[in-house]
Coordinates of C-alpha atoms in Angstrom, one line a residue:
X1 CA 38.7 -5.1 21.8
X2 CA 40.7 -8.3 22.1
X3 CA 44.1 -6.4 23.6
X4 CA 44.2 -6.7 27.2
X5 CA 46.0 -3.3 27.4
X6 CA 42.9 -1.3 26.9
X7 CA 41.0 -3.6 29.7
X8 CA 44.2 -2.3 31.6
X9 CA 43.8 1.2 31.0
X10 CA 40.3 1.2 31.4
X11 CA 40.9 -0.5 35.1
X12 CA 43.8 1.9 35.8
X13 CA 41.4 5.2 35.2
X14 CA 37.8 3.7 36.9
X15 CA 40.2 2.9 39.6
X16 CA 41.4 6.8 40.5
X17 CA 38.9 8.5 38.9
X18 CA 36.2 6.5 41.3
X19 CA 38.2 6.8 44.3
X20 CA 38.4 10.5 43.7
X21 CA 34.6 10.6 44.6
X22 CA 34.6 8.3 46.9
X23 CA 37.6 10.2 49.1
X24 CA 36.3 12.7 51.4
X25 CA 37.0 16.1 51.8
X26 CA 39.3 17.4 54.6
X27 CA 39.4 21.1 56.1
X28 CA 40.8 20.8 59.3
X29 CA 44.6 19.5 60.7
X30 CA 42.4 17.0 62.5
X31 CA 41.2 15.3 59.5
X32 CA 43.5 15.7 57.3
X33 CA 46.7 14.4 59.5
X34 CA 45.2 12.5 61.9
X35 CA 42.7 10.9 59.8
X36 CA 39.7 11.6 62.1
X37 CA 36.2 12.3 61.0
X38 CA 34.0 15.2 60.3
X39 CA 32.8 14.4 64.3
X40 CA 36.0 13.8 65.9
X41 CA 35.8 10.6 65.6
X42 CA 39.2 8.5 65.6
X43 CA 39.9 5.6 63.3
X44 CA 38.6 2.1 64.9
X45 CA 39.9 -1.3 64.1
X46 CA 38.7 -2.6 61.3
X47 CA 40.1 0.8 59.4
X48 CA 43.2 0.4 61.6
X49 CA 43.8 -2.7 60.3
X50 CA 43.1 -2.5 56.8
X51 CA 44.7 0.6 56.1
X52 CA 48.0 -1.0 57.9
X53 CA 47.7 -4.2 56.1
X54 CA 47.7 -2.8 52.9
X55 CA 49.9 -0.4 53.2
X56 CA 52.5 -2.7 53.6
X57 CA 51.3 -4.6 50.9
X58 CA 52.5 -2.7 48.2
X59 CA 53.3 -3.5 44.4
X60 CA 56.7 -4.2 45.3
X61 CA 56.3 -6.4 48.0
X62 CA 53.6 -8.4 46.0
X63 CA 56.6 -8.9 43.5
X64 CA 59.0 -10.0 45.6
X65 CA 56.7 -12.5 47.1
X66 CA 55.9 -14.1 44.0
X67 CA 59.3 -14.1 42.8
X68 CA 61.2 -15.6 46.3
X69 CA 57.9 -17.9 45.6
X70 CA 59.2 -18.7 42.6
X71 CA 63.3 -19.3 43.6
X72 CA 63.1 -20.6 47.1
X73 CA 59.2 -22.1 46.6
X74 CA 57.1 -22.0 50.1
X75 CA 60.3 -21.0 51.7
X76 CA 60.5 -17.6 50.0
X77 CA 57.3 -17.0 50.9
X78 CA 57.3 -17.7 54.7
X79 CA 60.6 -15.4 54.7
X80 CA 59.2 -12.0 53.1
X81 CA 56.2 -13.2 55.5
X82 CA 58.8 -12.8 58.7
X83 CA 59.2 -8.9 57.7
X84 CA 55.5 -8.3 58.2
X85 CA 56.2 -9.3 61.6
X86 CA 57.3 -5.6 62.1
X87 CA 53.7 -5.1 63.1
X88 CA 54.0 -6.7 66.3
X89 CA 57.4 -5.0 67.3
X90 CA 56.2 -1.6 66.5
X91 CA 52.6 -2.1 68.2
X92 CA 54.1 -3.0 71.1
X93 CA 57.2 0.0 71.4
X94 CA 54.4 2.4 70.2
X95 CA 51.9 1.9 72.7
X96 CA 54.3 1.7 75.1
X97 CA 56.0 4.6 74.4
X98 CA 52.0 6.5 74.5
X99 CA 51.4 5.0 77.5
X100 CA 54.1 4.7 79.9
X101 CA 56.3 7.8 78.4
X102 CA 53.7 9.9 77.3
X103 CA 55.0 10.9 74.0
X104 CA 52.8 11.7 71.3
X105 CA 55.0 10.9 68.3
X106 CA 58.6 9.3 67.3
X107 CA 59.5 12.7 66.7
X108 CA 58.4 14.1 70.2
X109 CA 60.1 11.0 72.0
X110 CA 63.2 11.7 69.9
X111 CA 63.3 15.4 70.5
X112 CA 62.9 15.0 74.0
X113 CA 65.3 12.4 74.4
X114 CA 68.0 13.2 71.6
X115 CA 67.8 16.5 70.7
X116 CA 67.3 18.0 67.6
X117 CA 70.0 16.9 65.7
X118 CA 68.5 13.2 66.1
X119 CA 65.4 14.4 65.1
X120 CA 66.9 16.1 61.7
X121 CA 68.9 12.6 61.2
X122 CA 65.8 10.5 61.7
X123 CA 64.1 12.7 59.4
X124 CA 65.9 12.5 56.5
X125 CA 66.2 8.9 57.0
X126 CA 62.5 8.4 56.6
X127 CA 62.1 10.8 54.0
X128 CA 64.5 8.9 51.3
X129 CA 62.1 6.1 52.5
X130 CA 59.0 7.6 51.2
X131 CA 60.6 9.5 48.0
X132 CA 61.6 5.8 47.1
X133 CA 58.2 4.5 47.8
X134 CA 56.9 7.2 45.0
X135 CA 59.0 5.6 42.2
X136 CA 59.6 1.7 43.2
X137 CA 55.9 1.2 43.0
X138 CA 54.7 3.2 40.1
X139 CA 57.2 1.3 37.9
X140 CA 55.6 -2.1 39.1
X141 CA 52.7 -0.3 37.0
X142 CA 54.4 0.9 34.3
X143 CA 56.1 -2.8 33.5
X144 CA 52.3 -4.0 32.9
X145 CA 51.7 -1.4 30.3
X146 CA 55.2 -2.1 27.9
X147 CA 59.0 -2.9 28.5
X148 CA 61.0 -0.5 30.7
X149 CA 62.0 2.8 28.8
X150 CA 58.7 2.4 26.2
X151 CA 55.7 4.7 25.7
X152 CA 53.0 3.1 27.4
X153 CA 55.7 2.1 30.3
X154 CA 55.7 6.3 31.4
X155 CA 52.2 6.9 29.9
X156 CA 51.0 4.2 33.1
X157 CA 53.2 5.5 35.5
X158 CA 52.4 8.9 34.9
X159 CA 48.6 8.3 34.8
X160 CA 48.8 6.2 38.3
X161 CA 51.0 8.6 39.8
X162 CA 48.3 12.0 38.7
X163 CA 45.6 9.8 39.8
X164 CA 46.4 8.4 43.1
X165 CA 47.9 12.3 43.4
X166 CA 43.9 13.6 43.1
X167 CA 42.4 11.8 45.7
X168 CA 45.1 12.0 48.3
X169 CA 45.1 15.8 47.8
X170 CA 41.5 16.1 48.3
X171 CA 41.4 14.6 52.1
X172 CA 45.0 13.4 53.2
X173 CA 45.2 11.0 55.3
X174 CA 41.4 10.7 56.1
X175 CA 40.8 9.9 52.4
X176 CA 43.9 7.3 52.7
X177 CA 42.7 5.4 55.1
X178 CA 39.0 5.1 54.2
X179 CA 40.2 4.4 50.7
X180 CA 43.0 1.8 52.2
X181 CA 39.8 0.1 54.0
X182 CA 38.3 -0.4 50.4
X183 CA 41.5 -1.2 48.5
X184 CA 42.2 -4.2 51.5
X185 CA 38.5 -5.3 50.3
X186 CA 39.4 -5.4 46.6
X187 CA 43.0 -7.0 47.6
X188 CA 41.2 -9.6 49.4
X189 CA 38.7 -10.5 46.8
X190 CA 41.3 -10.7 43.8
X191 CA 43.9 -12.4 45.6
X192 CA 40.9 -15.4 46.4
X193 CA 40.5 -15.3 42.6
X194 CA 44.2 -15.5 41.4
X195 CA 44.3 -18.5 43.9
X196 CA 41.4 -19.7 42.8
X197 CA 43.2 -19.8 39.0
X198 CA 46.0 -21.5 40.3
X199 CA 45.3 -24.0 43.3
X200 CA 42.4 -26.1 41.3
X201 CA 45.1 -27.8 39.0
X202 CA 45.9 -31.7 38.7
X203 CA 48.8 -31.4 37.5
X204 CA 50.1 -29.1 40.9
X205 CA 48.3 -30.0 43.9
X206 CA 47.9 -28.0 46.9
X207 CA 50.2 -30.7 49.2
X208 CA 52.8 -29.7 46.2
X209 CA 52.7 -26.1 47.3
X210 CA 53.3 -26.6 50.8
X211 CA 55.8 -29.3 50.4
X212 CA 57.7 -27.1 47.6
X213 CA 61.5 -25.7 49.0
X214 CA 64.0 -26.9 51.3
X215 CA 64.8 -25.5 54.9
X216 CA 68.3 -24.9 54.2
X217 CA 70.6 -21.8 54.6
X218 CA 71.3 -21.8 50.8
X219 CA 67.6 -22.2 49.7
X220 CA 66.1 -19.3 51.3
X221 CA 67.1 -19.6 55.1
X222 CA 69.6 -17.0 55.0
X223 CA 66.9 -14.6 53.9
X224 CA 64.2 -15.6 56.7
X225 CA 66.9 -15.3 59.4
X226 CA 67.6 -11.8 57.6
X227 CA 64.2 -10.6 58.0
X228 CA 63.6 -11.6 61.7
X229 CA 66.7 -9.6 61.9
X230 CA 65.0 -7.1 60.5
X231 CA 61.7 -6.8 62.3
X232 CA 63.6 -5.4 65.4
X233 CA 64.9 -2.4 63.1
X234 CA 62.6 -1.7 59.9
X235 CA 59.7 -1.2 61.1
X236 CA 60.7 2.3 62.8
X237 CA 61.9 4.3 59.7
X238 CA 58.4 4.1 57.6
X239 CA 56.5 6.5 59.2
X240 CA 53.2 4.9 56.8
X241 CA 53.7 2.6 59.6
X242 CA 54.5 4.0 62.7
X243 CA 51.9 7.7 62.3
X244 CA 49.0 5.2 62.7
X245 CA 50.4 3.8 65.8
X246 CA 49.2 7.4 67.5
X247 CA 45.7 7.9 66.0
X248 CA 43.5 5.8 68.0
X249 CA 43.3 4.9 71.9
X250 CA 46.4 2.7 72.6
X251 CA 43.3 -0.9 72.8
X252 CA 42.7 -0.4 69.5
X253 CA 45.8 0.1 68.4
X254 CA 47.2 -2.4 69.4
X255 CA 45.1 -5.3 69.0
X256 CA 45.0 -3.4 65.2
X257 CA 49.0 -4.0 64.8
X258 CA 48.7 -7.4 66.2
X259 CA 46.1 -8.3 63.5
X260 CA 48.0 -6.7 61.0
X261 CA 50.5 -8.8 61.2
X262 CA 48.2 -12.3 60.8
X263 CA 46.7 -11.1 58.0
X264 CA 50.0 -9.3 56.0
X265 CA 51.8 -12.7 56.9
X266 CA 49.3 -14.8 55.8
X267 CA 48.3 -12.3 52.6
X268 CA 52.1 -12.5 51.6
X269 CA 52.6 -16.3 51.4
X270 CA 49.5 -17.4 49.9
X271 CA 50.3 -14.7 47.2
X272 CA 54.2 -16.5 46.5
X273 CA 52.0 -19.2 45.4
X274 CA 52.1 -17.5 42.4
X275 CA 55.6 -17.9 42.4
X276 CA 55.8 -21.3 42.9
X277 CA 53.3 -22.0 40.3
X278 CA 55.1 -20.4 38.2
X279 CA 58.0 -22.5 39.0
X280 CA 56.3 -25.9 38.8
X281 CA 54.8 -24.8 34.8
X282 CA 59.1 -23.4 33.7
X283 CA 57.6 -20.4 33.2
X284 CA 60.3 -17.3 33.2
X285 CA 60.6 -13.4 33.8
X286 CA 58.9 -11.7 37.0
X287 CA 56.4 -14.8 38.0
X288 CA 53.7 -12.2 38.8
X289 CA 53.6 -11.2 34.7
X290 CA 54.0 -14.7 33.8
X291 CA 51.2 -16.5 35.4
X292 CA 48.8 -13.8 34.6
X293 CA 49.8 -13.7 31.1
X294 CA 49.9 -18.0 31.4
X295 CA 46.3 -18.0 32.5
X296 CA 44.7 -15.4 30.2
X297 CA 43.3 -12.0 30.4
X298 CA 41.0 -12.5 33.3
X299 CA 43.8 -13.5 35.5
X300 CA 46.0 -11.1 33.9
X301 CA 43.5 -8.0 35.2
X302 CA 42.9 -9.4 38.5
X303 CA 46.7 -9.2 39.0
X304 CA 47.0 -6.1 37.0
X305 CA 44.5 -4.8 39.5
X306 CA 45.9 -6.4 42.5
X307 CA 49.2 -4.3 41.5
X308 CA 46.8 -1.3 41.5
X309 CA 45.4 -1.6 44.6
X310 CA 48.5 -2.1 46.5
X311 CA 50.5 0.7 44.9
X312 CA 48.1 3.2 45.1
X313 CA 47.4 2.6 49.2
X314 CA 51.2 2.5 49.6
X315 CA 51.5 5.5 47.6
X316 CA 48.9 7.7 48.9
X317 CA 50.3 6.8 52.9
X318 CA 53.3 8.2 51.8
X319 CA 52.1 10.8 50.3
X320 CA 50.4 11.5 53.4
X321 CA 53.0 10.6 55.9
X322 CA 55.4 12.9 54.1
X323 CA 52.7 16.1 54.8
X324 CA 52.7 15.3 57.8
X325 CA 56.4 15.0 58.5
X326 CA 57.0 18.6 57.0
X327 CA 54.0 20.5 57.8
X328 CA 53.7 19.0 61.4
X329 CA 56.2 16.7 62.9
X330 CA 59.4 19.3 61.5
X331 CA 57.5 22.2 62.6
X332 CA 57.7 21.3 66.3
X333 CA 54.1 20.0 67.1
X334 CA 54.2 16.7 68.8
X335 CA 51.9 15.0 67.3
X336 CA 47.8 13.7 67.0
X337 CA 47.4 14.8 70.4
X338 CA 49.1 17.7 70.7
X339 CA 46.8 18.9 68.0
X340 CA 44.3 18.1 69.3
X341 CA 45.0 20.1 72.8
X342 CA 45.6 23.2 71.1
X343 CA 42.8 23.7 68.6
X344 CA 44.6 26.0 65.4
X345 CA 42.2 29.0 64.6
X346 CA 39.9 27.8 61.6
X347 CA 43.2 30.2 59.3
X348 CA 45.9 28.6 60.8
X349 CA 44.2 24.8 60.4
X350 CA 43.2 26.0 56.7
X351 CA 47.0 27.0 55.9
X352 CA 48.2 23.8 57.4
X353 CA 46.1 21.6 55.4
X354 CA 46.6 23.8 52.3
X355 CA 51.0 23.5 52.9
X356 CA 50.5 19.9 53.6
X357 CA 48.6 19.7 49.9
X358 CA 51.4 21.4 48.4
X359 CA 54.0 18.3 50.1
X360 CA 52.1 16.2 48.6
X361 CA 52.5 17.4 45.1
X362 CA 56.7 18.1 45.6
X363 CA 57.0 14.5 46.8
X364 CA 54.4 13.1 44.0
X365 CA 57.1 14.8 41.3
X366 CA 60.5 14.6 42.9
X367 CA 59.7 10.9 43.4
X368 CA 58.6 10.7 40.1
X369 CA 62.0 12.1 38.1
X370 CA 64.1 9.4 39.1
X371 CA 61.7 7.0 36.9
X372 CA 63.4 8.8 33.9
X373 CA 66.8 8.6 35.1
X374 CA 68.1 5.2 34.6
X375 CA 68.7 1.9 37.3
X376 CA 71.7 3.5 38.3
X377 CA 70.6 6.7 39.6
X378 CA 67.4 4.1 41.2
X379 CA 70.0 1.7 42.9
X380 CA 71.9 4.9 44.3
X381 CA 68.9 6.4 46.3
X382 CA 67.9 2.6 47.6
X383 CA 67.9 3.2 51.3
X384 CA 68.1 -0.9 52.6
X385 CA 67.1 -2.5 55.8
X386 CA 70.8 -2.8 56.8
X387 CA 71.3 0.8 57.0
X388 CA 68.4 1.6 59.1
X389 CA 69.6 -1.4 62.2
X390 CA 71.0 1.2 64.3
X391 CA 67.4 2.0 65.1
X392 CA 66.3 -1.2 67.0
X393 CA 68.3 -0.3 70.1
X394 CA 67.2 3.6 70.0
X395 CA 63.2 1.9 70.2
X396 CA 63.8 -1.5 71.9
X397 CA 65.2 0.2 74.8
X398 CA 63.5 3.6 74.4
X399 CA 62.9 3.4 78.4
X400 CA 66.4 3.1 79.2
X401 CA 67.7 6.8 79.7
X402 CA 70.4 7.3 77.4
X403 CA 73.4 10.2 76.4
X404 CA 72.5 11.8 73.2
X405 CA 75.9 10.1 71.5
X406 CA 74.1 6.7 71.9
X407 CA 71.7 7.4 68.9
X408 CA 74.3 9.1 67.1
X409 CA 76.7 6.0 67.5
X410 CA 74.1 3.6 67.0
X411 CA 72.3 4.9 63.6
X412 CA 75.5 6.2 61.8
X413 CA 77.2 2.7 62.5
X414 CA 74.3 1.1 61.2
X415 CA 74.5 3.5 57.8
X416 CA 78.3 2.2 57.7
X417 CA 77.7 -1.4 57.6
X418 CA 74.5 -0.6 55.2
X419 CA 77.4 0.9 53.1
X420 CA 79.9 -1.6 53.7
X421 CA 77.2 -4.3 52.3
X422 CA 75.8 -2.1 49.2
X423 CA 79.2 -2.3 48.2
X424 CA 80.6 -5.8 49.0
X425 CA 83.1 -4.6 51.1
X426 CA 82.3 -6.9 54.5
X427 CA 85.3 -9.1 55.0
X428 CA 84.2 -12.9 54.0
X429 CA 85.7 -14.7 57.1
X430 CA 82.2 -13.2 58.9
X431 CA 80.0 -14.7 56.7
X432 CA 79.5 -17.6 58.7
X433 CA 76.6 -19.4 56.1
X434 CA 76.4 -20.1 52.5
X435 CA 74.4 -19.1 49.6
X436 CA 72.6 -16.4 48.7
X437 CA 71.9 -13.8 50.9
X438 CA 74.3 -15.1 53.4
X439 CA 76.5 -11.6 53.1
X440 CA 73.6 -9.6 54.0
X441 CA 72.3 -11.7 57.1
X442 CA 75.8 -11.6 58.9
X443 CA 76.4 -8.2 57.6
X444 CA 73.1 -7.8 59.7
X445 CA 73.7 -10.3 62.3
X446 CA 76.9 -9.0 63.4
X447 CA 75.8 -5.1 62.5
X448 CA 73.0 -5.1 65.0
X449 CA 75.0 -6.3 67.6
X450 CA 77.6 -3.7 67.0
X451 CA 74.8 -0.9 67.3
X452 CA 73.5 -2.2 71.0
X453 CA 77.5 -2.2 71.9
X454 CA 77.7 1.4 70.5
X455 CA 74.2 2.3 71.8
X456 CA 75.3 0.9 75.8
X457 CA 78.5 1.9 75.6
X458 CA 77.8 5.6 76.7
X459 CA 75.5 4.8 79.1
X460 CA 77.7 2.6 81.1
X461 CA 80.6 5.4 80.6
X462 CA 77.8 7.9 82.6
X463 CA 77.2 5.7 84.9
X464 CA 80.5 4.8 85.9
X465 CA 81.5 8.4 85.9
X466 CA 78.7 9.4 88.2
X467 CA 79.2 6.4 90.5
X468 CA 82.5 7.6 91.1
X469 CA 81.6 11.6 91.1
X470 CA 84.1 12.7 94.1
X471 CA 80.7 14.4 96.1
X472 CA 79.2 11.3 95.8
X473 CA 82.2 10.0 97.6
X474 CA 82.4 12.6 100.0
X475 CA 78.7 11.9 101.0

């Protein structure tokens, strides 16, 4: 009983088969899309908060954090930090856009605003986000459980994937977010024990880890001005983020974004001290693996667990965002609200709920297949940050009245430079700054401002054209 791999397995199965109990069971739209109780009863801010937190916290994320940890040392780790900033930007637009322009979802502000044709663009935008989400964290699981390509590599991934699958089937997005509340418990409690591992060391003290990096452009600056480019935009095309912004009254909501943030921030840079342990003892490879393997078997299941945790909640929001994206948002219905103002008869709700079960399982499998194809079929269906900037003017200045060509020229210029900077084809004399990451910040930098350009540009052409309307000049 001495290989960690069947302490591993044995965490992986307690850990879906006991949140399929725990999960409850929805029936109606109201429960199962807007995540309200048995009673009505919408979520409050503690359940707000932890089911946004971790969300965002996924097995990816938790990666990258250790590994910028690692390369740039507390630098790295205040820079993937910035992105979780997004919950501030899209707290505010959000409840602004409840409260002063009564929408009741993006989509219902975009139709109204942009037509139809925005609303199939934006769409499919999101929905390469959360087929992406299915496979980029289940192969975070698999890598614990062999080498890419091995048996026990697809056995895990499989086996999380089914799991996670179960309980998000039996209540949507009710059972994601009471299960996200428990999962942001378990994060908390492990991640306190891998620092706990790591802090009490002589031979690294704690004034080492704060001290470790240099505030340069070349040793991680590019990449922190990158995501507070970033927060304006990225936020608005994961719709595990943004559905939760119209669940609850817009108080809680937004004091629940604002908190989000604190606590994703702070969660993501004390976790790249893993990192920058890793760096300080020369250990190589994804710093996450390292350390827990490093420090023994304990630490290797508390981070073996803490990948868990944060996969699954990411996975089963997506799964339930993506329901709710074909079964309601596509299908014309507003959003929470507009549910809830015109009650479905108990059929109608039942075959809702029973489509949005069946979204789940097509997303849970079509996000699963690329797994099997290879890195370069993975890399090809990457949508990045870049490509989603044209957004940030469409939701920054949603209360500015603007043509429908405004989103059209904003977002597809935004997929162009995306394009442009997937395939190193941004002409060097605009990268301004050196080192790494420096093409992908001015690619950014000079990207965004482009799409406000593009995005003003026909509403000053309206407005000058209306201005000078010849009965306007007559009167």
């Amino acid at each position: 009983m001495n290989d960690p791999l069947i302490y591993q397995w044995a965490l992986v199965l307690l850990f879906g088969i006991g949140f399929f109990f725990v999960a409850p069971f929805s029936r109606s739209v109201s429960e199962f899309f807007t995540a309200k109780s048995g009673k009505g009863k919408a979520p409050g801010v503690f359940l707000l908060t932890s089911s946004l937190t971790i969300s965002w916290i996924f097995a990816k994320s938790i990666t990258n954090a250790a590994d910028l940890g690692a390369e740039f040392g507390l630098v790295g780790g205040i820079g993937y930090g910035i992105y979780y900033l997004s919950f501030i930007t899209a707290g505010v637009v959000l409840v602004q856009l409840r409260v002063k322009g009564g929408f009741t979802s993006i989509h219902h502000f975009l139709q109204s605003r942009f037509g139809r044709t925005a609303v199939t663009v934006f769409s499919l935008l999101i929905g390469i986000r959360l087929f992406n989400e299915v496979w980029s964290n289940s192969m975070v699981i698999g890598n614990y459980f062999g080498a890419v390509g091995t048996t026990g590599y697809y056995a895990a991934i499989l086996a999380f994937t089914a799991l996670t699958l179960a309980y998000s089937l039996k209540g949507g997005l009710r059972s994601s977010m009471l299960t996200d509340a428990i999962q942001m418990a378990f994060f908390g409690l492990l991640l306190a024990l891998i620092l706990g591992f790591i802090l009490p060391r002589p031979e690294v003290s704690v004034k080492a880890y704060l001290g470790s990096g240099t505030w340069s452009w070349a040793t991680g600056g590019n990449f922190a001005l990158l995501a507070l480019l970033q927060v304006f935009s990225y936020p608005f095309h994961d719709p595990v983020l943004t559905d939760r912004g119209f669940l609850s009254d817009p108080k809680t909501t937004l004091r629940s974004y604002l908190l989000a943030a604190v606590v994703g921030f702070t969660c993501i840079v004390l976790f790249s001290f893993t990192g920058i342990f890793a760096t300080q003892h020369g250990l190589h490879g994804p710093a996450a693996v390292a350390v827990g393997q490093l420090l023994g078997i304990g630490a290797m299941l508390a981070m073996n667990l803490i990948m868990v945790t944060s996969a699954a909640s990411t996975l089963d929001s997506a799964l339930a965002s993506f329901s709710k994206l074909t079964v309601i948002d596509l299908a014309g219905r507003k959003g929470p609200t507009d549910l809830d103002a015109h009650a479905l008869p108990q059929g109608r709700s039942e075959v809702k709920v029973r489509r949005g079960r069946w979204m789940m399982v097509l997303l849970a499998v079509a996000g699963t297949l690329p797994v099997f194809a290879g890195p370069a079929i993975l890399s090809a269906t990457t949508i990045s940050g870049t490509m989603v900037m044209g957004l940030a003017p469409v939701f920054l200045l949603w209360n500015v009245k603007a043509p429908r060509a405004s989103f059209q020229l904003s977002v597809w210029f935004g997929v162009c430079v995306g394009l442009l900077s997937i395939f190193d084809l941004i002409p060097k004399a605009l990268v301004l700054t050196d080192g790494k990451y420096a093409d992908l910040l001015w690619a950014n930098a000079w990207g965004m401002i482009g799409c406000f350009v593009l995005y003003i540009l026909p509403i000053a052409i309206r407005r000058k054209s209306t201005h000078h309307r010849p009965d306007q000049l007559a009167a």
